[in-house]
Amino acid sequence: MWRDKYGEFKSSVLDHNGLGRRLPGGSWDLYAGIIPTFCATNKTWGVDIDEIYAPVNFQNDHWIAIWISIPKRHIVVWDSIVKHISKAELDEIMEPFLTMVPYLLVECASTDE
């Protein structure tokens, strides 16, 4: 979802507050814990959820894991085969997450959060 729609996100126009970019469909539902439906938590990122763990696929032949710490505002990458991905390739894979996750947190948060 994130990497596939990143070009659309980057090319969308910002409003006067620096917001208004087009997030991928389902972003709000993901943020609110409504999806994926088979394991919906109904817990909101940054309110009920402080940490997100996710697998990330590279070229359909290698997986890395990421840990997103919302309170610490950082992302940690784990790769069991470090030489499989170059630094430039890793930067390219991670760019959508590094850009869109913080944006989603700001865009979806209520004004008092």
Short mmCIF file of C-alpha atoms in Angstrom, two decimals:
data_model
loop_
_atom_site.label_atom_id
_atom_site.label_comp_id
_atom_site.label_asym_id
_atom_site.label_seq_id
_atom_site.Cartn_x
_atom_site.Cartn_y
_atom_site.Cartn_z
CA MET A 1 0.00 0.00 0.00
CA TRP A 2 2.60 2.57 1.07
CA ARG A 3 5.25 2.00 -1.58
CA ASP A 4 2.78 1.47 -4.43
CA LYS A 5 0.99 4.78 -3.80
CA TYR A 6 4.02 6.88 -2.87
CA GLY A 7 4.30 8.60 -6.27
CA GLU A 8 0.67 9.68 -6.03
CA PHE A 9 1.28 10.96 -2.50
CA LYS A 10 4.38 12.95 -3.51
CA SER A 11 2.72 14.54 -6.51
CA SER A 12 -0.42 15.65 -4.64
CA VAL A 13 -0.73 19.32 -3.78
CA LEU A 14 -0.19 20.66 -0.25
CA ASP A 15 -2.63 23.13 1.26
CA HIS A 16 -1.58 26.34 3.03
CA ASN A 17 -0.89 24.38 6.26
CA GLY A 18 1.42 21.91 4.54
CA LEU A 19 -1.25 19.21 4.69
CA GLY A 20 -3.80 17.91 2.20
CA ARG A 21 -1.64 15.36 0.41
CA ARG A 22 -3.44 12.29 -0.91
CA LEU A 23 -2.81 9.34 1.41
CA PRO A 24 -3.45 5.82 0.07
CA GLY A 25 -7.03 4.54 0.40
CA GLY A 26 -7.56 2.83 3.73
CA SER A 27 -4.95 4.91 5.56
CA TRP A 28 -7.46 6.27 8.07
CA ASP A 29 -8.82 2.76 8.70
CA LEU A 30 -5.29 1.47 9.28
CA TYR A 31 -4.55 4.39 11.64
CA ALA A 32 -7.78 3.71 13.58
CA GLY A 33 -7.16 -0.06 13.80
CA ILE A 34 -10.18 -0.94 11.67
CA ILE A 35 -8.16 -2.84 9.08
CA PRO A 36 -6.95 -5.42 8.37
CA THR A 37 -10.39 -6.80 9.18
CA PHE A 38 -9.12 -10.27 10.10
CA CYS A 39 -7.24 -8.78 13.06
CA ALA A 40 -8.82 -5.36 13.67
CA THR A 41 -7.73 -3.89 17.00
CA ASN A 42 -9.86 -0.72 16.98
CA LYS A 43 -6.85 0.98 18.57
CA THR A 44 -5.53 4.28 17.27
CA TRP A 45 -1.89 4.89 16.41
CA GLY A 46 -0.24 7.30 18.81
CA VAL A 47 -3.11 7.02 21.30
CA ASP A 48 -3.49 3.31 22.01
CA ILE A 49 -0.58 2.08 19.88
CA ASP A 50 3.01 3.24 20.45
CA GLU A 51 4.89 0.71 18.34
CA ILE A 52 4.27 -0.81 14.94
CA TYR A 53 6.15 -3.83 13.59
CA ALA A 54 5.88 -4.62 9.90
CA PRO A 55 7.51 -6.82 7.27
CA VAL A 56 8.71 -5.09 4.10
CA ASN A 57 9.39 -6.97 0.88
CA PHE A 58 12.31 -6.16 -1.41
CA GLN A 59 11.98 -7.21 -5.08
CA ASN A 60 9.87 -10.25 -4.15
CA ASP A 61 12.93 -12.15 -2.94
CA HIS A 62 13.96 -10.64 0.40
CA TRP A 63 12.20 -9.48 3.54
CA ILE A 64 13.26 -6.92 6.08
CA ALA A 65 11.47 -5.96 9.27
CA ILE A 66 10.75 -2.46 10.49
CA TRP A 67 9.84 -1.15 13.93
CA ILE A 68 8.12 2.22 14.05
CA SER A 69 8.26 3.88 17.46
CA ILE A 70 5.64 6.61 17.49
CA PRO A 71 6.69 8.30 20.78
CA LYS A 72 10.38 8.18 19.90
CA ARG A 73 9.65 9.27 16.32
CA HIS A 74 12.01 6.83 14.69
CA ILE A 75 12.06 3.73 12.54
CA VAL A 76 14.44 0.84 13.06
CA VAL A 77 15.22 -1.60 10.23
CA TRP A 78 16.26 -5.20 10.78
CA ASP A 79 17.84 -7.13 7.94
CA SER A 80 19.22 -10.61 8.49
CA ILE A 81 21.19 -10.54 5.22
CA VAL A 82 22.75 -7.09 5.29
CA LYS A 83 24.62 -7.40 1.97
CA HIS A 84 21.42 -8.30 0.06
CA ILE A 85 20.30 -4.66 -0.18
CA SER A 86 22.55 -1.70 -0.88
CA LYS A 87 22.25 1.45 1.20
CA ALA A 88 20.74 3.28 -1.80
CA GLU A 89 18.15 0.53 -2.32
CA LEU A 90 17.27 0.55 1.38
CA ASP A 91 16.86 4.34 1.28
CA GLU A 92 14.49 3.96 -1.67
CA ILE A 93 12.46 1.23 0.07
CA MET A 94 12.18 3.22 3.30
CA GLU A 95 11.40 6.66 1.82
CA PRO A 96 7.61 6.08 1.66
CA PHE A 97 7.52 5.00 5.30
CA LEU A 98 9.77 7.84 6.46
CA THR A 99 7.57 10.37 4.70
CA MET A 100 4.04 9.03 4.84
CA VAL A 101 3.83 7.57 8.36
CA PRO A 102 4.65 10.87 10.12
CA TYR A 103 2.34 12.67 7.69
CA LEU A 104 -0.48 10.22 8.46
CA LEU A 105 0.00 10.72 12.20
CA VAL A 106 -0.29 14.50 11.83
CA GLU A 107 -3.13 14.42 9.30
CA CYS A 108 -5.28 11.95 11.27
CA ALA A 109 -4.61 13.14 14.81
CA SER A 110 -7.30 15.20 16.48
CA THR A 111 -6.38 18.79 17.23
CA ASP A 112 -5.71 18.10 20.92
CA GLU A 113 -3.20 15.28 20.29
#
